[in-house]
CSV table of C-alpha atoms in Angstrom, one decimal:
chain,number,residue,atom,x,y,z
A,1,LEU,CA,31.2,42.1,14.5
A,2,SER,CA,32.9,41.4,11.2
A,3,TYR,CA,32.7,37.7,11.7
A,4,ARG,CA,29.0,37.9,12.7
A,5,ALA,CA,28.3,39.9,9.7
A,6,ASN,CA,29.9,37.3,7.4
A,7,LEU,CA,27.7,34.5,9.1
A,8,VAL,CA,24.5,36.5,8.5
A,9,SER,CA,25.5,37.2,4.8
A,10,ALA,CA,26.2,33.3,4.5
A,11,VAL,CA,22.6,32.5,5.4
A,12,PRO,CA,20.3,32.0,2.3
A,13,THR,CA,17.9,34.6,1.8
A,14,SER,CA,15.1,32.2,1.1
A,15,LEU,CA,14.6,28.7,2.5
A,16,PRO,CA,13.2,25.8,0.3
A,17,PRO,CA,9.4,25.8,0.1
A,18,PHE,CA,9.2,22.4,1.6
A,19,ASP,CA,6.5,22.6,4.3
A,20,PHE,CA,6.0,19.0,5.5
A,21,ASP,CA,2.2,19.6,5.8
A,22,LEU,CA,1.9,20.7,2.2
A,23,LEU,CA,4.3,18.0,1.0
A,24,ARG,CA,2.1,15.3,2.7
A,25,THR,CA,-1.2,16.7,1.1
A,26,PHE,CA,0.9,16.8,-2.2
A,27,VAL,CA,1.7,13.2,-1.9
A,28,ALA,CA,-1.9,12.1,-1.0
A,29,VAL,CA,-3.3,13.9,-4.0
A,30,ALA,CA,-0.7,12.4,-6.3
A,31,ASP,CA,-1.5,8.9,-5.0
A,32,ASN,CA,-5.2,9.3,-5.2
A,33,CYS,CA,-5.5,11.3,-8.5
A,34,SER,CA,-8.1,13.4,-6.8
A,35,PHE,CA,-8.6,16.2,-4.4
A,36,THR,CA,-11.6,14.7,-2.9
A,37,ARG,CA,-10.1,11.4,-2.0
A,38,ALA,CA,-6.8,13.1,-0.8
A,39,ALA,CA,-8.8,15.1,1.5
A,40,GLU,CA,-10.3,12.1,2.9
A,41,ARG,CA,-7.0,10.5,3.4
A,42,VAL,CA,-5.5,13.5,5.1
A,43,GLY,CA,-8.7,14.3,7.1
A,44,ARG,CA,-9.2,17.9,5.6
A,45,THR,CA,-11.7,19.5,3.4
A,46,GLN,CA,-11.4,19.6,-0.3
A,47,SER,CA,-11.1,23.2,-0.4
A,48,THR,CA,-8.4,23.1,2.2
A,49,VAL,CA,-6.5,20.6,0.0
A,50,SER,CA,-6.8,22.9,-3.1
A,51,LEU,CA,-5.6,25.7,-1.1
A,52,GLN,CA,-2.6,23.8,0.1
A,53,ILE,CA,-1.7,22.6,-3.3
A,54,LYS,CA,-1.9,26.3,-4.6
A,55,ARG,CA,0.2,27.4,-1.7
A,56,LEU,CA,2.9,24.8,-2.7
A,57,GLU,CA,2.8,25.8,-6.4
A,58,ASP,CA,3.0,29.5,-5.3
A,59,ASN,CA,6.0,28.8,-3.2
A,60,LEU,CA,7.7,26.6,-5.8
A,61,GLY,CA,6.9,29.1,-8.6
A,62,ARG,CA,5.9,25.9,-10.7
A,63,ARG,CA,2.9,23.9,-11.3
A,64,VAL,CA,3.0,20.5,-9.9
A,65,PHE,CA,-0.5,19.3,-11.3
A,66,GLU,CA,-2.2,19.7,-14.7
A,67,ARG,CA,-5.9,20.0,-14.3
A,68,ALA,CA,-7.9,19.1,-17.6
A,69,GLY,CA,-11.7,18.9,-16.5
A,70,ARG,CA,-11.8,16.0,-13.9
A,71,ASP,CA,-8.4,14.5,-14.9
A,72,LEU,CA,-5.4,15.3,-12.6
A,73,GLN,CA,-1.9,14.7,-13.8
A,74,LEU,CA,1.4,15.6,-12.4
A,75,THR,CA,3.7,18.0,-14.3
A,76,PRO,CA,7.2,17.0,-15.1
A,77,ASP,CA,8.4,19.2,-12.0
A,78,GLY,CA,5.5,17.4,-9.9
A,79,GLU,CA,7.0,14.0,-10.9
A,80,ILE,CA,10.4,15.3,-9.7
A,81,LEU,CA,9.0,16.8,-6.4
A,82,LEU,CA,7.1,13.5,-5.6
A,83,THR,CA,10.0,11.3,-5.5
A,84,TYR,CA,11.8,13.7,-3.1
A,85,ALA,CA,8.7,14.3,-1.0
A,86,ARG,CA,8.3,10.8,-0.2
A,87,GLN,CA,11.8,10.6,0.9
A,88,MET,CA,11.7,13.8,3.0
A,89,LEU,CA,8.4,12.7,4.8
A,90,HIS,CA,9.7,9.2,5.4
A,91,LEU,CA,13.1,10.6,7.0
A,92,ALA,CA,11.2,13.3,8.9
A,93,ASP,CA,8.7,10.7,10.5
A,94,GLU,CA,11.6,8.4,11.2
A,95,ALA,CA,13.8,11.1,12.8
A,96,ARG,CA,10.7,12.4,14.8
A,97,SER,CA,10.2,8.7,16.2
A,98,ARG,CA,13.8,8.2,17.0
A,99,ILE,CA,14.3,11.4,18.8
A,100,LEU,CA,10.8,12.3,20.4
A,101,GLU,CA,9.4,9.1,21.3
A,102,PRO,CA,12.2,6.3,21.5
A,103,ASP,CA,10.7,5.1,24.8
A,104,VAL,CA,7.3,4.2,23.8
A,105,GLY,CA,6.5,0.7,24.9
A,106,GLY,CA,3.7,-1.9,25.0
A,107,SER,CA,2.6,-4.3,22.4
A,108,VAL,CA,0.8,-4.0,19.1
A,109,ARG,CA,-1.4,-6.8,17.7
A,110,LEU,CA,-1.2,-6.7,13.8
A,111,GLY,CA,-2.9,-9.0,11.3
A,112,THR,CA,-1.7,-9.2,7.8
A,113,PRO,CA,-2.3,-11.5,4.5
A,114,GLU,CA,0.6,-14.0,4.8
A,115,ASP,CA,2.0,-13.2,1.2
A,116,PHE,CA,2.1,-9.4,1.9
A,117,GLY,CA,3.5,-9.7,5.4
A,118,THR,CA,6.4,-11.9,4.2
A,119,VAL,CA,7.2,-9.9,1.1
A,120,TYR,CA,6.5,-6.4,1.8
A,121,LEU,CA,6.2,-6.0,5.6
A,122,ALA,CA,9.2,-7.6,6.8
A,123,ASP,CA,11.7,-4.7,6.4
A,124,VAL,CA,9.0,-2.3,7.2
A,125,LEU,CA,8.4,-3.8,10.6
A,126,ALA,CA,12.1,-4.4,11.2
A,127,ARG,CA,12.7,-0.6,10.9
A,128,PHE,CA,9.8,0.0,13.3
A,129,ALA,CA,11.4,-2.3,15.8
A,130,ARG,CA,14.8,-0.6,15.7
A,131,SER,CA,13.2,2.8,16.2
A,132,HIS,CA,11.0,1.5,18.9
A,133,PRO,CA,12.8,-1.4,20.7
A,134,ARG,CA,10.4,-1.5,23.6
A,135,VAL,CA,7.3,-2.2,21.5
A,136,ALA,CA,6.5,-5.9,21.2
A,137,LEU,CA,5.0,-6.7,17.8
A,138,GLU,CA,2.5,-9.6,17.8
A,139,VAL,CA,1.9,-10.4,14.1
A,140,ASN,CA,-0.6,-13.1,12.8
A,141,CYS,CA,-0.6,-13.9,9.0
A,142,ASN,CA,-4.1,-15.0,7.8
A,143,PHE,CA,-6.6,-14.5,4.9
A,144,SER,CA,-8.4,-11.3,5.0
A,145,PHE,CA,-11.9,-12.6,5.8
A,146,ASN,CA,-10.4,-14.4,8.8
A,147,LEU,CA,-8.5,-11.1,9.9
A,148,LEU,CA,-11.8,-9.1,9.4
A,149,GLU,CA,-13.5,-11.7,11.6
A,150,GLY,CA,-11.0,-11.5,14.3
A,151,PHE,CA,-10.9,-7.6,14.0
A,152,SER,CA,-14.5,-7.6,14.6
A,153,LYS,CA,-14.1,-9.4,17.8
A,154,GLY,CA,-11.4,-7.1,19.1
A,155,GLU,CA,-8.5,-9.5,18.6
A,156,TYR,CA,-6.3,-6.9,16.6
A,157,ASP,CA,-5.3,-3.4,16.9
A,158,LEU,CA,-4.4,-2.9,13.3
A,159,ILE,CA,-5.1,-5.2,10.3
A,160,LEU,CA,-4.1,-5.2,6.6
A,161,VAL,CA,-6.6,-6.7,4.3
A,162,LYS,CA,-7.1,-7.3,0.7
A,163,ARG,CA,-10.4,-6.0,-0.5
A,164,GLU,CA,-12.2,-4.4,-3.6
A,165,PRO,CA,-11.2,-0.7,-4.2
A,166,GLN,CA,-13.5,1.6,-2.2
A,167,GLY,CA,-13.5,4.8,-0.3
A,168,PRO,CA,-12.0,5.2,3.0
A,169,THR,CA,-15.0,4.0,5.2
A,170,GLY,CA,-13.6,1.6,7.6
A,171,GLY,CA,-10.1,1.5,6.5
A,172,VAL,CA,-7.3,3.5,4.4
A,173,SER,CA,-6.0,2.1,1.2
A,174,VAL,CA,-2.2,1.8,1.3
A,175,TRP,CA,-1.5,-0.5,-1.5
A,176,GLN,CA,-2.6,-1.4,-5.2
A,177,ASP,CA,-2.6,-5.0,-5.8
A,178,VAL,CA,-2.0,-6.1,-9.2
A,179,LEU,CA,-3.3,-9.5,-9.8
A,180,VAL,CA,-2.0,-12.2,-12.2
A,181,TRP,CA,-2.8,-15.8,-13.2
A,182,VAL,CA,-0.2,-18.3,-12.0
A,183,ALA,CA,0.4,-22.0,-12.8
A,184,GLY,CA,3.1,-24.6,-12.3
A,185,PRO,CA,5.3,-25.6,-15.1
A,186,LYS,CA,3.6,-29.0,-15.3
A,187,LEU,CA,0.3,-27.7,-15.9
A,188,VAL,CA,-1.1,-27.8,-19.6
A,189,LEU,CA,-4.4,-25.9,-20.4
A,190,GLY,CA,-6.5,-27.3,-23.0
A,191,SER,CA,-8.4,-24.8,-25.0
A,192,ASP,CA,-11.7,-26.8,-24.9
A,193,GLU,CA,-11.5,-27.8,-21.4
A,194,PRO,CA,-12.7,-26.0,-18.3
A,195,VAL,CA,-9.9,-24.1,-16.4
A,196,PRO,CA,-8.9,-25.8,-13.3
A,197,LEU,CA,-8.8,-23.3,-10.6
A,198,VAL,CA,-6.9,-23.4,-7.2
A,199,LEU,CA,-8.4,-21.0,-4.8
A,200,ALA,CA,-9.1,-20.0,-1.3
A,201,PRO,CA,-12.5,-20.4,0.0
A,202,ALA,CA,-15.3,-17.8,-0.2
A,203,PRO,CA,-15.5,-14.8,0.4
A,204,ASP,CA,-11.8,-14.4,-0.5
A,205,VAL,CA,-11.4,-11.5,-2.9
A,206,TYR,CA,-8.9,-13.2,-5.0
A,207,ARG,CA,-11.4,-15.9,-5.6
A,208,LYS,CA,-14.2,-13.5,-6.3
A,209,ARG,CA,-11.9,-11.8,-9.0
A,210,ALA,CA,-10.9,-15.2,-10.7
A,211,LEU,CA,-14.5,-16.3,-10.9
A,212,ALA,CA,-15.8,-13.0,-12.4
A,213,ALA,CA,-13.0,-12.6,-14.9
A,214,MET,CA,-13.9,-16.2,-16.0
A,215,GLU,CA,-17.5,-15.3,-16.3
A,216,SER,CA,-16.8,-12.1,-18.2
A,217,VAL,CA,-15.3,-13.8,-21.0
A,218,LYS,CA,-17.6,-16.9,-20.9
A,219,ARG,CA,-14.5,-19.3,-20.2
A,220,PRO,CA,-15.5,-22.6,-18.6
A,221,TRP,CA,-13.9,-23.3,-15.2
A,222,ARG,CA,-14.0,-25.7,-12.4
A,223,ILE,CA,-12.8,-25.5,-8.8
A,224,ALA,CA,-10.0,-28.0,-8.6
A,225,TYR,CA,-8.6,-27.4,-5.2
A,226,THR,CA,-9.8,-25.2,-2.3
A,227,SER,CA,-7.4,-24.4,0.6
A,228,PRO,CA,-7.6,-22.0,3.5
A,229,SER,CA,-3.7,-22.0,3.6
A,230,LEU,CA,-1.6,-20.0,1.1
A,231,GLU,CA,1.2,-22.7,1.3
A,232,GLY,CA,-1.4,-25.2,0.4
A,233,LEU,CA,-2.5,-23.2,-2.6
A,234,GLN,CA,0.9,-22.7,-3.8
A,235,ALA,CA,1.7,-26.5,-3.3
A,236,ALA,CA,-1.4,-27.5,-5.5
A,237,VAL,CA,-0.2,-25.1,-8.2
A,238,ARG,CA,3.3,-26.4,-8.2
A,239,ALA,CA,2.0,-29.9,-8.5
A,240,GLY,CA,0.1,-28.9,-11.5
A,241,LEU,CA,-3.4,-29.2,-10.0
A,242,GLY,CA,-4.6,-25.9,-11.7
A,243,VAL,CA,-4.2,-22.3,-11.9
A,244,THR,CA,-4.4,-19.6,-9.1
A,245,VAL,CA,-4.5,-15.7,-8.8
A,246,LEU,CA,-1.5,-13.9,-6.9
A,247,SER,CA,-0.3,-10.5,-6.5
A,248,LYS,CA,2.1,-9.9,-9.4
A,249,GLY,CA,5.0,-8.8,-6.9
A,250,MET,CA,4.5,-12.0,-4.8
A,251,VAL,CA,4.7,-14.9,-7.3
A,252,PRO,CA,7.2,-17.2,-5.8
A,253,HIS,CA,10.0,-18.8,-7.8
A,254,GLY,CA,9.1,-21.7,-9.9
A,255,LEU,CA,5.7,-20.7,-10.8
A,256,VAL,CA,4.8,-18.9,-14.3
A,257,LEU,CA,2.6,-16.2,-15.3
A,258,LEU,CA,-0.3,-16.8,-17.7
A,259,GLY,CA,-2.4,-14.3,-19.5
A,260,ALA,CA,-4.2,-13.6,-22.7
A,261,ASP,CA,-2.1,-16.0,-24.7
A,262,HIS,CA,-3.3,-18.9,-22.6
A,263,GLY,CA,-7.1,-17.4,-23.1
A,264,LEU,CA,-7.1,-16.1,-19.6
A,265,PRO,CA,-8.7,-12.6,-19.1
A,266,GLY,CA,-7.1,-9.8,-17.2
A,267,MET,CA,-8.2,-8.7,-13.9
A,268,PRO,CA,-8.7,-5.1,-12.3
A,269,PRO,CA,-6.4,-4.5,-9.3
A,270,ALA,CA,-7.5,-5.0,-5.7
A,271,GLU,CA,-6.3,-3.1,-2.9
A,272,ILE,CA,-4.8,-3.4,0.5
A,273,ALA,CA,-6.3,-1.2,3.3
A,274,LEU,CA,-5.2,-0.6,6.8
A,275,TYR,CA,-7.9,-0.9,9.6
A,276,ARG,CA,-7.4,0.7,12.9
A,277,ALA,CA,-9.4,-0.7,16.0
A,278,PRO,CA,-12.2,1.5,17.1
A,279,GLY,CA,-11.8,3.7,20.0
A,280,ALA,CA,-8.6,5.1,21.4
A,281,LEU,CA,-5.4,3.1,20.1
A,282,SER,CA,-2.3,3.0,22.2
A,283,ARG,CA,0.5,5.3,21.1
A,284,ALA,CA,2.5,2.3,20.0
A,285,ALA,CA,-0.2,1.1,17.7
A,286,GLU,CA,-0.7,4.6,16.3
A,287,LEU,CA,3.0,5.0,15.6
A,288,LEU,CA,2.9,1.7,13.8
A,289,ALA,CA,0.1,2.6,11.7
A,290,GLU,CA,1.8,5.9,10.6
A,291,HIS,CA,5.0,4.0,9.9
A,292,ILE,CA,3.4,1.3,7.8
A,293,VAL,CA,1.3,4.0,5.7
A,294,HIS,CA,4.4,6.2,5.1
A,295,SER,CA,6.7,3.3,4.4
A,296,LEU,CA,4.1,1.9,1.8
A,297,GLU,CA,3.8,5.3,0.3
A,298,SER,CA,7.6,5.6,-0.1
A,299,ALA,CA,7.7,2.1,-1.7
A,300,LYS,CA,5.0,3.1,-4.2
A,301,GLY,CA,6.8,6.2,-5.2
A,302,ALA,CA,10.1,4.5,-5.8
A,303,GLY,CA,8.3,2.0,-8.1
A,304,LEU,CA,8.5,-0.9,-6.0
A,305,ALA,CA,5.0,-2.2,-6.3
A,306,SER,CA,5.9,-5.4,-7.9
A,307,THR,CA,9.2,-6.0,-6.2
A,308,GLN,CA,10.4,-6.6,-2.7
A,309,LEU,CA,11.1,-3.6,-0.3
A,310,SER,CA,14.7,-2.9,0.1
């Protein structure tokens, strides 16, 4: 009895207030800076999300958000919690997959932009493959407009596409794409000459951003080179044929960033969204979708939006 009493007394009288459901909602609110957009992300009403955040704050005895009118910002305690919340959710999801569904099998057809797939997704997909060795991944890299066309024909279970920032209709935003001007070291831009642009064919979102930015500052431009291949675009830029637009975290070695000092305007970020095929997805496809979303959320929280995932 004495031994049992000692065990009971050693058990903490209160457990950490880290309900995973509350943490997932907290991360969604922090990522979207909005209760409304977070509610769309987690599939709940705005009032439910507000109640969940209040419950989390009551459990902690600390405020995690400062509310000033429509502005929503993390408190210092909220900043600390966000880093740990992402880690806890990622580990919980990985543990669940390894323990509860290690034998899930089948194949998943995934489409992704080439640069995003090679820079950010390689390790994400490798971790998924280790957790689910019986799932065969069929990954196709292409431009977003080609992926969307194939998606509409039923060629993919999941696609990641670059698009203009928007609501959740048709897809879930998983990444903010910071855009920069890039050129090869051989290129010399004349201040009075039209800027030579190296771009993908319409309706590529980077092409739209580049042309809109040039028009916004009345900077003359000309299309110097068009290619449906990312490798072709980068080769043309390296050869000094012109300037292109890339994601800041995906600029290959040997190319240089250009900006206001070169008379080039800034561009607002694009986003990368995950689309799920309509209808009932296989369990393997659902697990991969969840894994991608949670892995990229963890990467954003670790400040890796412009570097490769480790």
